[in-house]
Amino acid sequence: MSEFTHFNEEGRAKMVDVSDKPETVRTALAQSSIRLNKEIYEKITNQTMKKGDVLAVAQVAAVMASKKTWDIIPMCHPIPLTGIDLSFSWEPKEEDYILHIYSTVKTKGNTGVEMEALTAASVCALTVYDMCKAVDKGMIIGPTYLVEKTGGKNGDFKRIGEVE
Amino acid sequence: MSEFTHFNEEGRAKMVDVSDKPETVRTALAQSSIRLNKEIYEKITNQTMKKGDVLAVAQVAAVMASKKTWDIIPMCHPIPLTGIDLSFSWEPKEEDYILHIYSTVKTKGNTGVEMEALTAASVCALTVYDMCKAVDKGMIIGPTYLVEKTGGKNGDFKRIGEVE
Amino acid sequence: MSEFTHFNEEGRAKMVDVSDKPETVRTALAQSSIRLNKEIYEKITNQTMKKGDVLAVAQVAAVMASKKTWDIIPMCHPIPLTGIDLSFSWEPKEEDYILHIYSTVKTKGNTGVEMEALTAASVCALTVYDMCKAVDKGMIIGPTYLVEKTGGKNGDFKRIGEVE
Amino acid sequence: MSEFTHFNEEGRAKMVDVSDKPETVRTALAQSSIRLNKEIYEKITNQTMKKGDVLAVAQVAAVMASKKTWDIIPMCHPIPLTGIDLSFSWEPKEEDYILHIYSTVKTKGNTGVEMEALTAASVCALTVYDMCKAVDKGMIIGPTYLVEKTGGKNGDFKRIGEVE
Amino acid sequence: MSEFTHFNEEGRAKMVDVSDKPETVRTALAQSSIRLNKEIYEKITNQTMKKGDVLAVAQVAAVMASKKTWDIIPMCHPIPLTGIDLSFSWEPKEEDYILHIYSTVKTKGNTGVEMEALTAASVCALTVYDMCKAVDKGMIIGPTYLVEKTGGKNGDFKRIGEVE
Amino acid sequence: MSEFTHFNEEGRAKMVDVSDKPETVRTALAQSSIRLNKEIYEKITNQTMKKGDVLAVAQVAAVMASKKTWDIIPMCHPIPLTGIDLSFSWEPKEEDYILHIYSTVKTKGNTGVEMEALTAASVCALTVYDMCKAVDKGMIIGPTYLVEKTGGKNGDFKRIGEVE
């Protein structure tokens, strides 16, 4: 049909073949955070923010986004997640507060769930921002990073040291 | 029908009514970043990463995610975006490199596009992570924050000072 | 190109043209309910259901589904919703409890938001079912119906009388 | 990183872990209905409704919604459905007609498909409403409920008695 | 923050700004086709294909895909469509039959709907293929092209001559 | 509940049951094309098209659409794709150029991936059209067809002869 050769050689994108990778239980734990001021901190913890219970909404958003990571991140494989959990902790920081966000994702599949955990944590932080931005738009999200992963042929990953 | 009163008083969520807000041109500029090692930096800039041209894919992902921010962030209003642009810059940092990500979003609507710009920047960074994670899973995303917004009744926002 | 005439005459589907309809503020109020047993009622009101705070999750689900009604109901027009609110009331009924669900949706557009309000109420009830089904699968959803609508050329609608 | 403990103890939401549940064939049958007037009944059965063949469109909508139940119901696990079928029956009721809707969903997975069957039946009814609402907005949807399920560790479910 | 200049100069993607384009009524008419054998032709026209009424399903698919063109085509602007209609005609061709597909899309917005019409026609043809592929996988889709567009600052388009 | 029999006998749609089909590795190769003029050809190959690097964006669009084929084609089963690759070749044709598009899709599942490959190729062509339509709206997409499939109980398919 064509005298020219096919090409996909200049670094163009593909979703790499994982048919041969073993189907095992895989987990990933990611972390993000959002730094916000005292007024926001109080409205979140007292559940008086106008748009609703901030952490409840953020958790739902994170779970839902995690399930569609493959539709958000172009070269990510679709995998049926078997469990997603989000948790939080607060840290006072100078005159502000940091909300730490921890996302744990689990699957039984042939690729890892790092992206699903990172997407969950990011969307959780973005949702907190959205729920609180009427009070102050200066909030800062992140750093966001992978803490740990297990399962899969390439061995486990465990972050060493603090991320500032 | 019921002897009890309706309730939505305990901080439960709603998408607040914006019917009365004026339809004006609105813009938002957000910023994120991802810190990565030298090997990744070289594979990105030489376009030799196995999954494809990292920045090209990340830009497409960011534009597409920005358009569906309302489907990712629960209480976000759906607004028809009129323009989205992503750009990058590199900064060497100790033995690593930081890829700075700038997203600009524009609309003619009755709510702002801060969330759309923040989502674009976040998804851009997540996509870079995905395209490069086979090399190193230690990359760190963010901080992610709003730089500037214009339009709307509440006046403009402009961040003062550096975010570290 | 073809000797045959075009056909779309046998009742096949189309999204009818609304370009000429005026862009006005429109609201719709729909109602649904779910009948459930005492154990579930107590776990919901005490927030001890294993999957999480049932009503909080159901509200978020309803808001999100309402925004994508056009993607769920085939011949529904896409319209940018400007406000969505869900509220609840409880009614004891023999040995069971009925959770009444009220959804109010608002837009400024050229078609009504009846489907958006009905979809919100339905998805709210379905989500309650999902959160509680580990306890009892016998819950009954509905009736689900439109209570009231305002705006648009065809005049307002207001349901008269009780729905049993 | 934080002196505070993680928290997800106040009834906040998670998608519970099903990695350990066996992958078996699972089915669910749900039922819904919509009560409508004689004019609508005749336009449906004669296929003269302006928006198109009502039942054909409703069936397609139900199948498509069933496949994305995990994207509509927040804590629902994504599962690859292997079969979906919708059927109908008509019942005259006083001066009206009731369209009964039966949805059967099948999968080979590690959670049940109750939500997929209930979502299919609900969306089917909502679509009928949408296709016919230009004639009368007084239609009433439901009750909607699970009739039967098979497969999975918790045994089968079979509803006993009529739902009114 | 960075000593390097921003870059988006090497042909990377953006969704171009259309804020300044006028909001007018716009229409587009696209055409596609699918060539199929006599057995399929008869099963479609007799509505005896196992998966269901082929043209009814294809029309619904086309309408739904058209509404989410902006989520399928990366640099396409989201626009609220006001009308979508699909029609068909049959042409005998040697021993086969050609099903011609015509899609008309309408909006009131600030960009054209060519992509929406082309996506509708393409998805319509793809759906016919899917519904019939159990009989024969040799069906051929297309050519697919724009026939006409109206509205917008760049003037109208009208294809001259036949496409073979 | 009803004196009438269920009906789904008049050719209405269902997603046929594939629970019994074996889970094997399956591949499909589809092909499409787009005919465009010299100016467009040069802007694509020099990467000077205003909206961005055409082929890079088209590849990403194709991969993303392929993953959601089940959400675009109504009776298509959801299957977790394990690999997607797009490649191109150019053919001069009279005064125009034809861009040939080849899509290869792979899965380990219980139905074939013909639709996923055809959808990828179609969306790839549509995206090229979108990126270039500011220059000329006369581009012609297709023919689009299946070239080859392997895996599954019904044996392999291999197209014989050229498609013009």
mmCIF file of C-alpha atoms in Angstrom, chain A residues 10-14 16 47 49-54 57 60-61 65 68 71-77 114-115 118-119 122-123 126-127 129-131 133 136-146 149 154 157 159 163, chain B residues 10-14 16 47 49-54 57 60-61 65 68 71-77 114-115 118-119 122-123 126-127 129-131 133 136-146 149 154 157 159 163:
data_model
loop_
_atom_site.group_PDB
_atom_site.id
_atom_site.type_symbol
_atom_site.label_atom_id
_atom_site.label_comp_id
_atom_site.label_asym_id
_atom_site.label_seq_id
_atom_site.Cartn_x
_atom_site.Cartn_y
_atom_site.Cartn_z
ATOM 1 C CA GLU A 10 11.176 9.414 16.830
ATOM 2 C CA GLY A 11 10.204 9.009 20.416
ATOM 3 C CA ARG A 12 6.490 8.971 19.727
ATOM 4 C CA ALA A 13 4.259 7.473 22.358
ATOM 5 C CA LYS A 14 2.966 3.951 22.874
ATOM 6 C CA VAL A 16 4.101 -0.631 26.216
ATOM 7 C CA GLN A 47 -16.645 21.349 59.210
ATOM 8 C CA MET A 49 -16.549 25.381 55.118
ATOM 9 C CA LYS A 50 -19.383 26.600 52.901
ATOM 10 C CA LYS A 51 -18.933 23.983 50.176
ATOM 11 C CA GLY A 52 -19.153 21.071 52.649
ATOM 12 C CA ASP A 53 -17.049 18.645 54.714
ATOM 13 C CA VAL A 54 -13.705 19.128 53.011
ATOM 14 C CA VAL A 57 -15.331 15.170 49.709
ATOM 15 C CA VAL A 60 -14.331 10.480 47.594
ATOM 16 C CA ALA A 61 -12.681 12.491 44.827
ATOM 17 C CA ALA A 65 -9.901 9.635 40.316
ATOM 18 C CA LYS A 68 -9.782 6.370 36.248
ATOM 19 C CA ASP A 71 -8.153 7.768 31.490
ATOM 20 C CA ILE A 72 -6.117 10.696 32.835
ATOM 21 C CA ILE A 73 -2.520 9.501 32.316
ATOM 22 C CA PRO A 74 -2.179 8.633 28.607
ATOM 23 C CA MET A 75 0.248 5.702 28.609
ATOM 24 C CA CYS A 76 -1.042 4.124 31.828
ATOM 25 C CA HIS A 77 -2.535 0.619 31.557
ATOM 26 C CA GLU A 114 2.154 3.777 41.523
ATOM 27 C CA MET A 115 0.284 6.112 39.196
ATOM 28 C CA LEU A 118 -0.028 9.324 43.061
ATOM 29 C CA THR A 119 -3.175 10.378 41.210
ATOM 30 C CA SER A 122 -2.869 14.654 43.941
ATOM 31 C CA VAL A 123 -6.604 14.796 43.340
ATOM 32 C CA LEU A 126 -6.622 19.527 44.524
ATOM 33 C CA THR A 127 -10.067 18.902 45.964
ATOM 34 C CA TYR A 129 -7.844 23.417 47.402
ATOM 35 C CA ASP A 130 -11.140 23.695 45.546
ATOM 36 C CA MET A 131 -13.260 23.401 48.687
ATOM 37 C CA LYS A 133 -10.193 28.544 47.771
ATOM 38 C CA ASP A 136 -7.534 31.956 50.436
ATOM 39 C CA LYS A 137 -6.007 31.115 47.060
ATOM 40 C CA GLY A 138 -2.456 31.004 48.393
ATOM 41 C CA MET A 139 -2.508 27.335 49.471
ATOM 42 C CA ILE A 140 0.441 25.244 48.280
ATOM 43 C CA ILE A 141 0.135 21.610 47.210
ATOM 44 C CA GLY A 142 2.904 19.067 47.564
ATOM 45 C CA PRO A 143 5.547 17.767 47.408
ATOM 46 C CA THR A 144 3.852 14.642 46.049
ATOM 47 C CA TYR A 145 5.817 11.409 45.803
ATOM 48 C CA LEU A 146 5.825 7.638 45.988
ATOM 49 C CA LYS A 149 5.510 -0.115 46.349
ATOM 50 C CA ASN A 154 11.181 -5.320 39.356
ATOM 51 C CA PHE A 157 10.564 0.289 46.231
ATOM 52 C CA ARG A 159 11.815 5.703 49.815
ATOM 53 C CA VAL A 163 11.190 14.750 51.515
ATOM 54 C CA GLU B 10 -23.719 19.255 58.919
ATOM 55 C CA GLY B 11 -21.132 20.381 56.428
ATOM 56 C CA ARG B 12 -22.273 18.057 53.677
ATOM 57 C CA ALA B 13 -21.300 18.951 50.146
ATOM 58 C CA LYS B 14 -23.031 20.994 47.490
ATOM 59 C CA VAL B 16 -22.705 26.290 45.171
ATOM 60 C CA GLN B 47 13.644 11.985 23.340
ATOM 61 C CA MET B 49 12.571 7.468 26.751
ATOM 62 C CA LYS B 50 11.056 4.096 25.838
ATOM 63 C CA LYS B 51 7.426 5.161 26.281
ATOM 64 C CA GLY B 52 7.780 8.137 23.914
ATOM 65 C CA ASP B 53 8.401 11.907 23.815
ATOM 66 C CA VAL B 54 7.749 12.757 27.442
ATOM 67 C CA VAL B 57 2.606 13.382 25.899
ATOM 68 C CA VAL B 60 -1.608 16.500 25.714
ATOM 69 C CA ALA B 61 -2.510 14.849 29.018
ATOM 70 C CA ALA B 65 -7.394 16.676 32.006
ATOM 71 C CA LYS B 68 -12.535 17.486 32.485
ATOM 72 C CA ASP B 71 -15.421 15.470 36.343
ATOM 73 C CA ILE B 72 -12.401 15.028 38.631
ATOM 74 C CA ILE B 73 -12.986 17.693 41.304
ATOM 75 C CA PRO B 74 -16.454 17.030 42.786
ATOM 76 C CA MET B 75 -17.755 20.517 43.576
ATOM 77 C CA CYS B 76 -16.189 22.228 40.545
ATOM 78 C CA HIS B 77 -18.574 23.814 38.042
ATOM 79 C CA GLU B 114 -8.027 28.162 39.012
ATOM 80 C CA MET B 115 -8.883 24.473 39.378
ATOM 81 C CA LEU B 118 -3.970 23.530 38.814
ATOM 82 C CA THR B 119 -5.318 20.264 37.433
ATOM 83 C CA SER B 122 -0.661 18.426 38.262
ATOM 84 C CA VAL B 123 -1.589 15.988 35.518
ATOM 85 C CA LEU B 126 2.027 13.023 36.914
ATOM 86 C CA THR B 127 2.377 12.119 33.232
ATOM 87 C CA TYR B 129 6.392 10.671 36.280
ATOM 88 C CA ASP B 130 4.571 7.880 34.452
ATOM 89 C CA MET B 131 6.651 8.154 31.303
ATOM 90 C CA LYS B 133 9.224 5.792 36.256
ATOM 91 C CA ASP B 136 13.680 5.892 38.710
ATOM 92 C CA LYS B 137 10.669 5.993 41.006
ATOM 93 C CA GLY B 138 12.193 8.604 43.324
ATOM 94 C CA MET B 139 11.015 11.666 41.353
ATOM 95 C CA ILE B 140 9.287 14.355 43.431
ATOM 96 C CA ILE B 141 6.321 16.376 42.152
ATOM 97 C CA GLY B 142 5.569 19.923 43.236
ATOM 98 C CA PRO B 143 5.091 22.270 44.957
ATOM 99 C CA THR B 144 1.995 23.038 42.865
ATOM 100 C CA TYR B 145 0.253 26.392 43.275
ATOM 101 C CA LEU B 146 -1.701 29.200 41.692
ATOM 102 C CA LYS B 149 -5.792 34.810 38.182
ATOM 103 C CA ASN B 154 -13.639 38.928 43.637
ATOM 104 C CA PHE B 157 -4.961 37.281 42.540
ATOM 105 C CA ARG B 159 1.183 35.503 44.237
ATOM 106 C CA VAL B 163 7.532 29.265 46.628
#
